[in-house]
XYZ file of C-alpha atoms in Angstrom:
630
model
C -54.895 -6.918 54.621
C -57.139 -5.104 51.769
C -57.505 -1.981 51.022
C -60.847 0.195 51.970
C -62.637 1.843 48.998
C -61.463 5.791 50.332
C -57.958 4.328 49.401
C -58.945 3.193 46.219
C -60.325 6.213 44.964
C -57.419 8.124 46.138
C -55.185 5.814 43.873
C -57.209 5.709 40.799
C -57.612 9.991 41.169
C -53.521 9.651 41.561
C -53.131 7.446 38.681
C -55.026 9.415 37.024
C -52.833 12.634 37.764
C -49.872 10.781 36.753
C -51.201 10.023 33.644
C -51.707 13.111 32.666
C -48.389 14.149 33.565
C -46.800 11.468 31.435
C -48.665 12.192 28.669
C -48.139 16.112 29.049
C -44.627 15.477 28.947
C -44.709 12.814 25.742
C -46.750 15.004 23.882
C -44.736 17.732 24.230
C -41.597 16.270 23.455
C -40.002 16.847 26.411
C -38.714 13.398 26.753
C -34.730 12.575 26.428
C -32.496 10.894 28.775
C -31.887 14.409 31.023
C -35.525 14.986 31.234
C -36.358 11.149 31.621
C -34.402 10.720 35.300
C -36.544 13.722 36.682
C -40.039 11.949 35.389
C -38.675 8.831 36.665
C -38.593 10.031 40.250
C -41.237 12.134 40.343
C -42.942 8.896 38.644
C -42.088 6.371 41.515
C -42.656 9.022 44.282
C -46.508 8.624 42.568
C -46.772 4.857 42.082
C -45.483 4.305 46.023
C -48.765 6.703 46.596
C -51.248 5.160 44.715
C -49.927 1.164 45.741
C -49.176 2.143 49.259
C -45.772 0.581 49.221
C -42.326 1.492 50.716
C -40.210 0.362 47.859
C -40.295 0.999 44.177
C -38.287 0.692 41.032
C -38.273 0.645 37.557
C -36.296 -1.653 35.622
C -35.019 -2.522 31.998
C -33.290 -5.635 30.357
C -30.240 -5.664 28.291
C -30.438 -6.532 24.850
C -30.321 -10.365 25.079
C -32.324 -10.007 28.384
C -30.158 -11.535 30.548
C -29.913 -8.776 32.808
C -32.543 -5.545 34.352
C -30.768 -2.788 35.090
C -32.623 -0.119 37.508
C -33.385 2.815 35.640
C -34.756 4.601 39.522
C -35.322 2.793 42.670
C -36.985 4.808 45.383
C -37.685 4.225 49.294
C -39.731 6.544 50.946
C -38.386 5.056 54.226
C -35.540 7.498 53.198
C -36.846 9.845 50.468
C -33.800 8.637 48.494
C -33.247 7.919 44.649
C -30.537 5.929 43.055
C -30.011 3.716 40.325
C -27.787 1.385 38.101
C -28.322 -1.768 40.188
C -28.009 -5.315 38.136
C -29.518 -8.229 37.938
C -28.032 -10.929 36.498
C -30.770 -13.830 35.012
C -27.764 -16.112 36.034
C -27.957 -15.275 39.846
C -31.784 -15.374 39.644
C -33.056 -17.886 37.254
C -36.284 -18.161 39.609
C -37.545 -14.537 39.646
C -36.578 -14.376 36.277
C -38.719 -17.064 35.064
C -41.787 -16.220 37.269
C -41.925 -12.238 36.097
C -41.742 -13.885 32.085
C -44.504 -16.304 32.997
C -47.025 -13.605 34.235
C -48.083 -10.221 33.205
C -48.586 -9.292 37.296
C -46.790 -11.525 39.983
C -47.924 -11.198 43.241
C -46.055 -12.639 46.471
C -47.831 -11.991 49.680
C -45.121 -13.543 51.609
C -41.846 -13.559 50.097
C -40.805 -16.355 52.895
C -42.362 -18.970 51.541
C -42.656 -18.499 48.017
C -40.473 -20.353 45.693
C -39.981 -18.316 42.960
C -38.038 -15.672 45.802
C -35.408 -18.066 46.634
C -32.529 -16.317 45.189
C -33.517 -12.949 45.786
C -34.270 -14.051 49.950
C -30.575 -14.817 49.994
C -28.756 -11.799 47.842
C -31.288 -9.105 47.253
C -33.397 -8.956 50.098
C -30.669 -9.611 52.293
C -30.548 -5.797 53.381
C -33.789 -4.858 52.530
C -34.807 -3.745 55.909
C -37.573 -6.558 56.569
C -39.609 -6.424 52.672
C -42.395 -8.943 53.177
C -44.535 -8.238 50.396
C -43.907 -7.514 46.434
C -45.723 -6.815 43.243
C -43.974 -6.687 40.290
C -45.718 -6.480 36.308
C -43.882 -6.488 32.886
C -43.361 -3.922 30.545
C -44.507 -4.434 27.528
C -43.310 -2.401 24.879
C -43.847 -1.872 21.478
C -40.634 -3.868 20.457
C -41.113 -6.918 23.196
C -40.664 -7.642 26.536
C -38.980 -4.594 28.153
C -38.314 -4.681 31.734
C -40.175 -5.089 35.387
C -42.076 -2.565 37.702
C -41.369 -3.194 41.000
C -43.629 -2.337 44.143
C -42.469 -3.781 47.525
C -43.661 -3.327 51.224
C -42.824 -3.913 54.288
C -46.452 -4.705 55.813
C -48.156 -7.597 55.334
C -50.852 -7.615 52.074
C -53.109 -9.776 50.437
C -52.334 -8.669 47.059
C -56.078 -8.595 45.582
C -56.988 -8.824 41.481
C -57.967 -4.410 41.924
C -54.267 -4.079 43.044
C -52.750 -6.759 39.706
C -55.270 -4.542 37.328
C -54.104 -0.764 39.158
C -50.591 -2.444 38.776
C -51.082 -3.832 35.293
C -52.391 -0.114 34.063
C -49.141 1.248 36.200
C -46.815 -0.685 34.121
C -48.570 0.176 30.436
C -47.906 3.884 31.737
C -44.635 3.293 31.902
C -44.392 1.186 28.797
C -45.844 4.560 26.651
C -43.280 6.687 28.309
C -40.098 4.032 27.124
C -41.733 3.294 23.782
C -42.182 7.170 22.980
C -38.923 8.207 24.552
C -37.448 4.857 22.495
C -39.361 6.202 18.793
C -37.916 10.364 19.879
C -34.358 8.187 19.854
C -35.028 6.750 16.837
C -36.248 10.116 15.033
C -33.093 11.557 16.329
C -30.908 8.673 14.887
C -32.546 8.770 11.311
C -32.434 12.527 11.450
C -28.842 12.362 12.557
C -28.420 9.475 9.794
C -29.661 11.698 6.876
C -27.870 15.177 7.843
C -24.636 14.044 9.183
C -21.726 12.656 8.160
C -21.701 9.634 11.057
C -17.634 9.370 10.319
C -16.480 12.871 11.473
C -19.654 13.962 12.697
C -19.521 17.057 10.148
C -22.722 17.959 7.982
C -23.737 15.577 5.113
C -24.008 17.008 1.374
C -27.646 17.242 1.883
C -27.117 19.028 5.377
C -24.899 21.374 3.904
C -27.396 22.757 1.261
C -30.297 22.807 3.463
C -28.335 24.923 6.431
C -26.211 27.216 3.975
C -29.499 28.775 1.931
C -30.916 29.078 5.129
C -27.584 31.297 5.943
C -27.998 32.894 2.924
C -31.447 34.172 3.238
C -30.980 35.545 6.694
C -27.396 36.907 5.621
C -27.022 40.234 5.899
C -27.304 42.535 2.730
C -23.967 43.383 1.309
C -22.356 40.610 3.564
C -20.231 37.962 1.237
C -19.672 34.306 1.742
C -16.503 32.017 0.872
C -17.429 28.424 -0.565
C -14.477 25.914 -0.187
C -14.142 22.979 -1.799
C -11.724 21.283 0.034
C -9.921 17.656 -1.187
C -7.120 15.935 0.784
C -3.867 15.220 -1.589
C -3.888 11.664 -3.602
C -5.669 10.298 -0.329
C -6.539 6.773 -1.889
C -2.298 6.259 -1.956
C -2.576 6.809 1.589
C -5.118 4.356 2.394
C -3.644 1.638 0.306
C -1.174 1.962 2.763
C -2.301 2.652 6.320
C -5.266 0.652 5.904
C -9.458 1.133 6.247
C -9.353 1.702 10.126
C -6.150 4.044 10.091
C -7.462 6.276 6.615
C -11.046 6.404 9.155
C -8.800 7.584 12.192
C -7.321 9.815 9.860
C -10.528 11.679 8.085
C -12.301 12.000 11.672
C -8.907 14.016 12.874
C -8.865 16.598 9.475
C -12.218 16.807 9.696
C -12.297 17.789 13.534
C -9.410 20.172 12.210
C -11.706 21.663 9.446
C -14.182 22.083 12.295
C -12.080 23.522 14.503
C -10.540 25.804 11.661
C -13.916 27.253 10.652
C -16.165 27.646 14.228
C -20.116 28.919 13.685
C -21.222 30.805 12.080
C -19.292 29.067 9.018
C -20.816 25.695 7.995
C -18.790 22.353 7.513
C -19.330 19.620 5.428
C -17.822 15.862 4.525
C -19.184 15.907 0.950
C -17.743 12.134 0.025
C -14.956 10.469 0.629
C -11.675 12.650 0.600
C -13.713 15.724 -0.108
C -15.073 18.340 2.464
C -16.640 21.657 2.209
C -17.221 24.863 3.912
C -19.458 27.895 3.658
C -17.566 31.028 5.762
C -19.596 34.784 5.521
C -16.963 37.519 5.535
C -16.928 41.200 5.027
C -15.249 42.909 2.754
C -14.421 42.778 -0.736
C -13.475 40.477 -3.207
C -9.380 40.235 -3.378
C -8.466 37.033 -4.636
C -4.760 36.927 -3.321
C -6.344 38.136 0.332
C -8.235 34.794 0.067
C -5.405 32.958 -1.124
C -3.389 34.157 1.355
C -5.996 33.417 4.070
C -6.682 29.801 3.087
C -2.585 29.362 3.307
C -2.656 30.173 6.331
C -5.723 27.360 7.197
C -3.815 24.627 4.541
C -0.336 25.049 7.229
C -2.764 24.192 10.089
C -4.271 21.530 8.186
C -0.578 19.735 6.761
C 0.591 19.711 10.609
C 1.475 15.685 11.259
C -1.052 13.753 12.099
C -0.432 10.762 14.382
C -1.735 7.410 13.291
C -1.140 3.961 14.799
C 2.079 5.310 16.681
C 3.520 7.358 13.588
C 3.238 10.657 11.473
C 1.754 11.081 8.860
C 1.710 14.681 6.905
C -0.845 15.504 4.537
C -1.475 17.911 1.639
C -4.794 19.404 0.741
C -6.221 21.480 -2.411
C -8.892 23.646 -2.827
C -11.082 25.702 -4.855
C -12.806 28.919 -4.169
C -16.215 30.705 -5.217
C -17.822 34.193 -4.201
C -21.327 34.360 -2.651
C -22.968 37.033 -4.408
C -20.319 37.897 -6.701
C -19.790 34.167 -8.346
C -22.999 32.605 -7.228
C -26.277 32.702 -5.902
C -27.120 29.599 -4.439
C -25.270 27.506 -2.269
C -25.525 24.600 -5.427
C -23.525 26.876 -7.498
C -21.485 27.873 -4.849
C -20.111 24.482 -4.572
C -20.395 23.770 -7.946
C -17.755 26.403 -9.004
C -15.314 25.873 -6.158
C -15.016 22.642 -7.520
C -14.424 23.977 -10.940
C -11.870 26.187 -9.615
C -10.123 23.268 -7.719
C -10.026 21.306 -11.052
C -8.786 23.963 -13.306
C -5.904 24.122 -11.329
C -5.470 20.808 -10.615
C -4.820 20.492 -14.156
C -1.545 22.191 -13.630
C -0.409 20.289 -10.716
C -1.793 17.124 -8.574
C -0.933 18.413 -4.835
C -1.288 21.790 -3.232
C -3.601 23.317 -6.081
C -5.493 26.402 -5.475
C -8.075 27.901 -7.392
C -10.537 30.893 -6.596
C -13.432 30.585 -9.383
C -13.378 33.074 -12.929
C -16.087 33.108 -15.112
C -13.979 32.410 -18.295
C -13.308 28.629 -16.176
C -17.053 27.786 -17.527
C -17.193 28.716 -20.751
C -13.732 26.268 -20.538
C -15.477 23.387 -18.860
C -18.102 24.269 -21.806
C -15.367 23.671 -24.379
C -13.972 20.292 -22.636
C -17.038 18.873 -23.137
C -17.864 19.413 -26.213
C -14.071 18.445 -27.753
C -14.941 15.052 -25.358
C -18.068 14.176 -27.476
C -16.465 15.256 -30.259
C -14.156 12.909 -29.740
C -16.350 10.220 -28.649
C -18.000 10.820 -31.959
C -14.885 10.414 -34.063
C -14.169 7.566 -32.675
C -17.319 5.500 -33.783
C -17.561 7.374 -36.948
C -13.898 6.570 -37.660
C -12.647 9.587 -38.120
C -8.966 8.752 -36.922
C -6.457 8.007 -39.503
C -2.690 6.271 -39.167
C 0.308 8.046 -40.601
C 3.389 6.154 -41.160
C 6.844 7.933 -40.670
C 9.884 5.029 -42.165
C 12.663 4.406 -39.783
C 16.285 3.157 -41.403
C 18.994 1.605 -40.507
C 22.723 3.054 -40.924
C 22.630 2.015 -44.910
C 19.232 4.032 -45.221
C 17.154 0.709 -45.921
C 13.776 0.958 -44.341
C 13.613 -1.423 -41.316
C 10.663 -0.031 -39.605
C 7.562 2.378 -39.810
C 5.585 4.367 -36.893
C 2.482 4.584 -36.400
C 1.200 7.848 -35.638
C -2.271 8.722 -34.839
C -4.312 11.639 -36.499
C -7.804 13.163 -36.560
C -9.438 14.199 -39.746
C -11.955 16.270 -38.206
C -14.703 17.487 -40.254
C -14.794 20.772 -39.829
C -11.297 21.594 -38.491
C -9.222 19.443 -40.724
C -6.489 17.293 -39.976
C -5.727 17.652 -36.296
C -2.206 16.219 -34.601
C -2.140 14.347 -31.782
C -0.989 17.035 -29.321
C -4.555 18.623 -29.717
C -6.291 15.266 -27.751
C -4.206 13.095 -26.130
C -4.258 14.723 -23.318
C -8.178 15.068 -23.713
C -8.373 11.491 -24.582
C -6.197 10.616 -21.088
C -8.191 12.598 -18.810
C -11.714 10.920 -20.021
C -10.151 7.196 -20.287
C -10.964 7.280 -24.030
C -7.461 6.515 -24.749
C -7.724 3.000 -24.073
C -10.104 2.437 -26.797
C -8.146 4.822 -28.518
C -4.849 2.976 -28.246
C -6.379 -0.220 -28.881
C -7.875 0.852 -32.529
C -4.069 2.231 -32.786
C -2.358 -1.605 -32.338
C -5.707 -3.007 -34.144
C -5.182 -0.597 -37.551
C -1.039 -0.945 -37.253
C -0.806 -4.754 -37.310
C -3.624 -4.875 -39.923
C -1.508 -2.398 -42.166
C 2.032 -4.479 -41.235
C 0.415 -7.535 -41.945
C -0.498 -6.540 -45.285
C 2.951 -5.279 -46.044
C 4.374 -8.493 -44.406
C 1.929 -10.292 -47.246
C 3.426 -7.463 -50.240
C 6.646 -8.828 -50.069
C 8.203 -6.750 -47.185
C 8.553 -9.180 -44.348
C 11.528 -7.035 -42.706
C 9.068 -4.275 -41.266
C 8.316 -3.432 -38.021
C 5.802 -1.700 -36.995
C 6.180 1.269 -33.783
C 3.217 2.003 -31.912
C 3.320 5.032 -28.675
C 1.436 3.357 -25.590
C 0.399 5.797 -22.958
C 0.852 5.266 -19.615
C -2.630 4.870 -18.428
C -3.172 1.961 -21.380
C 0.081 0.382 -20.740
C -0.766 -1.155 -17.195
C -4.687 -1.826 -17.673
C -5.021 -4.840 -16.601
C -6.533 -6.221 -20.349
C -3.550 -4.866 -22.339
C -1.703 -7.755 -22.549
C -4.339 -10.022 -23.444
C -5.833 -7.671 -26.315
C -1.967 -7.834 -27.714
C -1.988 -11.489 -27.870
C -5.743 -10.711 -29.343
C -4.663 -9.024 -32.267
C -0.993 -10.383 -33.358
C -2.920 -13.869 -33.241
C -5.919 -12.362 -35.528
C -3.339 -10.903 -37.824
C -0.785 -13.329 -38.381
C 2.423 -11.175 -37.456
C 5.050 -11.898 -34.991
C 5.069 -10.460 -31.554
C 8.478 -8.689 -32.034
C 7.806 -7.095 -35.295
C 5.468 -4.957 -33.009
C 7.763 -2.180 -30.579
C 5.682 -0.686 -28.011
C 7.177 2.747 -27.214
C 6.280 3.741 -23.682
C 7.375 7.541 -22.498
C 9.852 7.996 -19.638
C 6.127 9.218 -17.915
C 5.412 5.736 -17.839
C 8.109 5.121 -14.529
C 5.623 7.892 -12.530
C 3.069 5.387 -12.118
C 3.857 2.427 -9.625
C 7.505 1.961 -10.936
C 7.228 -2.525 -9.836
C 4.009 -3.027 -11.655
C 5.665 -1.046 -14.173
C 8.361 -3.454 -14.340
C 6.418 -6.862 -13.823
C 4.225 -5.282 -16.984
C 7.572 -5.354 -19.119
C 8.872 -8.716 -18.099
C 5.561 -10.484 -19.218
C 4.984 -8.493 -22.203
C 8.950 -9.318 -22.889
C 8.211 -12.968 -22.468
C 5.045 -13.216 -24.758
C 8.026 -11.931 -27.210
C 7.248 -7.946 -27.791
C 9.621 -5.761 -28.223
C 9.719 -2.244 -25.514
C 11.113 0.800 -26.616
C 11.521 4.221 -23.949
C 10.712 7.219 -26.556
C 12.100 10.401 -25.854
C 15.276 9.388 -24.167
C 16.683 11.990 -22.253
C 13.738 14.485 -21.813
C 13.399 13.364 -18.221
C 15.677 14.105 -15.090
C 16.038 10.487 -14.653
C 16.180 8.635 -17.682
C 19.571 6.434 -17.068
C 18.243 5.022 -13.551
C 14.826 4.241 -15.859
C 18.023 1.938 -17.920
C 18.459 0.192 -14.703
C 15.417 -0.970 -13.356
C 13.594 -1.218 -16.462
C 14.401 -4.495 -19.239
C 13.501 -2.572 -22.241
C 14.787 -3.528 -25.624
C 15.455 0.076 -27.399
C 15.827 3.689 -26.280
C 15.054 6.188 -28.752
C 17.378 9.501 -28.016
C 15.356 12.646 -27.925
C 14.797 15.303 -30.832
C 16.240 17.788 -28.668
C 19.686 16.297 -28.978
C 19.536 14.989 -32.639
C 18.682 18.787 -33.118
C 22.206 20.019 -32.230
C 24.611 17.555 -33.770
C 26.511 19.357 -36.110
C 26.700 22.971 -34.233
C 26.763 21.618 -30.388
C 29.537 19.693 -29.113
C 27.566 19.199 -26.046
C 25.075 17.450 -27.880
C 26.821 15.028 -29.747
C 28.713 14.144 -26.469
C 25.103 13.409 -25.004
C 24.496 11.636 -28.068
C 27.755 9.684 -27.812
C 27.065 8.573 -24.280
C 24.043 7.327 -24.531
C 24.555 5.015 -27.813
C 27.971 4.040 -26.175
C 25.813 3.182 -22.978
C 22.971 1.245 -24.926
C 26.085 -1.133 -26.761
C 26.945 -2.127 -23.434
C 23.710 -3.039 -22.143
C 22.939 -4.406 -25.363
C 20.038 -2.295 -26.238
C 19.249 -0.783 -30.177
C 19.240 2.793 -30.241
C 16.891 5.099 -32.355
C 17.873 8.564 -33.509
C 14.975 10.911 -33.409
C 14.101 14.382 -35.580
C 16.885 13.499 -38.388
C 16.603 16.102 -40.469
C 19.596 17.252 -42.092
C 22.790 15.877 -43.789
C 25.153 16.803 -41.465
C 23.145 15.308 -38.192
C 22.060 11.672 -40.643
C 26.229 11.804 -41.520
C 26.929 12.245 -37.214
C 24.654 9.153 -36.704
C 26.040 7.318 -39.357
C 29.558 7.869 -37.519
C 28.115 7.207 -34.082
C 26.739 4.315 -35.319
C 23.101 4.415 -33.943
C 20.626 1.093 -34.840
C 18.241 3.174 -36.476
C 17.317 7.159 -37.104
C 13.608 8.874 -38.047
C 13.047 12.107 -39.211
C 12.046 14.415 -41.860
C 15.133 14.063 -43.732
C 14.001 10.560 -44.558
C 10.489 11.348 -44.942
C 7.463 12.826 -43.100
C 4.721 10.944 -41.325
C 2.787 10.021 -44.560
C -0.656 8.276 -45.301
C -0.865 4.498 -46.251
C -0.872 5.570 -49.382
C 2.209 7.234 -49.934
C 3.552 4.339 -48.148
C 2.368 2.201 -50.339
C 3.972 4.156 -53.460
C 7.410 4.319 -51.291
C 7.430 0.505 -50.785
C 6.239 -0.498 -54.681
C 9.222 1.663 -55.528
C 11.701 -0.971 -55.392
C 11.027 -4.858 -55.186
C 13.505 -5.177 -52.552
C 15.076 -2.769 -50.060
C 14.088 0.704 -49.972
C 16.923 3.289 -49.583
C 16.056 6.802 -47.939
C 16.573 9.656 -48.210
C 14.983 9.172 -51.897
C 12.871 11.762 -53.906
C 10.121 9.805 -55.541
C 6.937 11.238 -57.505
């Protein structure tokens, strides 16, 4: 039967109420999921007034819309809400096709209508005698989004007043998903740009934003703590747990870092292995108190973590800077921690602790400049080569090595201790070393062309150079360019060199063997393991530290050291090189001991081309050291 007017303009004034309370709601942001089951209710409760239906319910589809889920269903039969009910497009392909062919379906008798036959047998099957149903889509913003439901249990001649009222119903509805769906959104984005999504910590641009809001509201006299937190040589451990396990493993230290330092401190992932945190304290500034307080936080943070069924145990370093004392802005603040982390990370690799001094700038100041400085001398060729002759037990000249130097303009000639390590730290060594092998084979091969075919040439590779991936290639490069045999050049790698990955250390020898160079260890000795270096590595030549060349003569000790090792290079059929020669008595010892070859001052300082050229023109054939020439 149809409705009278009276009823009609009771539902349109109740539409209209519920409008308003939609939109009071929406426009005060007072939509989220908690808030949105209460409107829901109080929303159906309405839209069974204004249709003058038992039943209705609200419902959305699933992502591939293949199923609605009930966001409310209510029955004022019982005054009772509930919700979560499926279904399944598979179960009722009927209904689901009818609802996606019109914006309002109306079925006056579900009996007898085709497009109910599913829902007769399974849905309706307890439904306490539903005869009637209206049902319209909701359209939102993004699509098709679900189905408003209105059913009854009397008999109704749905008319085209109760598909508009219905239609209107349903775009209600579709504002309050759509704006509910964009206050999601806003949330996500926010949540996307001020948190760290891995641990769930701030973001770098989080941080900033919430600590100078600390600091303006801090209270005068009150300090703060920035930490500049970095987990241990944390890429090693990824390389060998793996992407998902190194994930697992940042979300637990960075739950412990929140857990560690509770509100009102502020937490931070700042990128990748790196976190930081902003504590306020009172009281003064005692750098061994803080020291001693973040020991206590680094024991808590090392405890074992367990990752894919094992432990793992961690260490972390940090750096430390002063809010007001240090800094004034939480930029700074970070800014120096870090400084402090790195100026003592410069001592040692793990467990380095640092709390921020202002003299560390003026450093960092320094570092930079002697960096450009030596970025300059390097395309304004300011490096020179000095040759220092190695003989062999008759004194001939067998050999020379190449030793780098810097004729600075304004501070003279500067040795290599002054910026190798400078030259490591900035990766400027590998050009570096390369303009090293480049000059050297240029120099031998003009010897080589003089008459003096015997020479070698020695050339120190550093660690870092050694295993780039180009460096055999750029060998190959230059001994083709220059016409000289690959084992007149000896590559003299530190015992340093077995820190780094000790196999790619070793497949790096046996190709560099194979294209026919000759490996040397330097410094023989200095290190705690230098004999089980003799084992794993196939080097040609060990060349026996200064320090025990230094006390042949005076130290039985030493020339038992000395004895050893040349008596342990015979064996393994390796040449031996005699280091810091400088007197009679230790060039007579190594004579005796019969070493391959011996270097040092007694047979001549490094030297300039120059004077090597004079020492080599002084005799047509072999050169004899020690020899006093003008």
């Amino acid at each position: 039967m149809e409705r009278p007017y009276e009823e009609w303009f009771t539902a349109f004034t109740e539409l209209q109420k519920q409008q308003q309370y939609i939109f009071s709601h929406a426009k005060e942001l007072k939509l989220s999921h908690q808030s949105m089951r209460d409107i829901l209710k109080e929303l159906c409760k309405g839209i069974a007034d204004i249709m003058n239906c038992e039943r209705v319910s609200i419902w959305l589809y699933n992502e591939n819309h293949n199923r609605l889920t009930a966001q409310n269903f209510y029955d004022s039969h019982h005054s009772h809400h509930y919700s979560g009910q499926v279904l399944e497009r598979s179960d009722y392909p009927s209904y689901f096709s009818a609802i996606e062919q019109e914006r309002v379906l109306a079925i006056d008798d579900i009996e007898n209508d085709t497009s109910m036959e599913e829902l007769k047998q399974w849905y309706f099957h307890h439904a306490d005698s539903i005869v009637g149903l209206i049902d319209a889509t909701i359209l939102l913003s993004r699509g098709l989004g679900g189905v408003l439901c209105c059913e009854t249990r009397n008999k109704r001649i749905w008319t085209s007043l109760d598909k508009i009222l219905m239609a209107a119903i349903a775009d209600m509805v579709s504002f309050i998903f759509d704006r509910l769906y964009r206050i999601e959104m806003e949330e996500h984005l926010h949540k996307l740009a001020y948190t760290d999504i891995l641990t769930g910590l701030h973001n770098r641009h989080a941080f900033y934003e919430a600590v100078t809001d600390q600091l303006r509201s801090q209270a005068q006299g009150q300090r703060g703590m920035f930490i500049y937190l970095v987990i241990d040589q944390f890429s090693e451990v990824q390389s060998v747990l793996g992407q998902d396990s190194a994930a697992q493993l940042l979300r637990m230290i960075g739950g412990r870092v929140r857990e560690l330092f509770p509100a009102p401190a502020i937490t931070a992932r700042f990128a990748f292995d790196h976190f930081l945190i902003y504590s306020p304290y009172d009281g003064q500034v005692d750098r061994e108190l803080l020291l001693r307080r973040m020991e206590l936080v680094s024991n808590e943070l090392r405890r074992p973590l367990f990752i894919s069924g094992q432990e793992v145990y961690m260490t972390f370093s940090y750096g430390i800077s002063i809010y007001p004392d240090h800094v004034n802005s939480s930029q700074l603040g970070v800014q120096h921690a870090f400084l402090a982390l790195e100026t003592d990370r410069r001592e040692t690799k793990r467990r380095a602790c640092g709390v921020y001094e202002p003299h560390m700038q003026e450093n960092v100041k320094q570092a930079m400049f002697s960096e450009m400085n030596l970025r300059k001398g390097l395309d304004t060729n300011e490096f020179k080569l000095f040759y220092q002759p190695q003989v062999d037990m008759d004194g001939v000249v067998q050999g020379m090595e190449a030793l780098i130097r810097w004729e600075h303009p304004e501070r003279g000639l500067i040795a290599p201790d002054s910026f190798i390590e400078l030259a490591e730290s900035t990766g400027l060594i590998i050009p570096i070393g390369e303009w090293v092998i480049k000059k050297a084979l240029m120099q031998l091969a003009k010897w080589h062309r003089q008459g003096h075919a015997n020479l070698t040439i020695s050339v120190n590779i550093s660690p870092r150079h050694f295993l780039h991936p180009n460096f055999p290639f750029y060998l190959r490069k230059c001994v083709d360019d220059y016409g000289v045999e690959p084992e007149r050049l000896i590559l003299e790698i530190t015992e340093n060199v077995a820190l780094e990955n000790h196999v790619a250390v070793q497949k790096r020898i046996d190709i560099l063997r194979e294209m026919g160079f000759f490996i040397a260890i330097d410094d023989f000795g200095k290190g705690y393991s230098a004999f089980i270096y003799l084992q794993r590595f196939p080097v040609h030549q060990i060349e026996i530290d200064r320090q025990f060349i230094s006390g042949l003569g005076n130290d039985q000790n030493s020339r038992s050291i000395v004895e050893t090792i040349v008596h342990l290079a015979k064996m393994l059929g390796l040449h031996t090189i005699a280091e810091g020669v400088e007197t009679e008595v230790q060039w007579e010892i190594i004579r005796e001991l019969a070493c391959t070859r011996a270097q040092g001052f007694y047979f001549g300082k490094p030297m300039p081309v120059a004077e090597v050229d004079r020492l080599l023109a002084s005799s047509e054939s072999n050169v004899k050291l020690p020899y006093i020439y003008i």
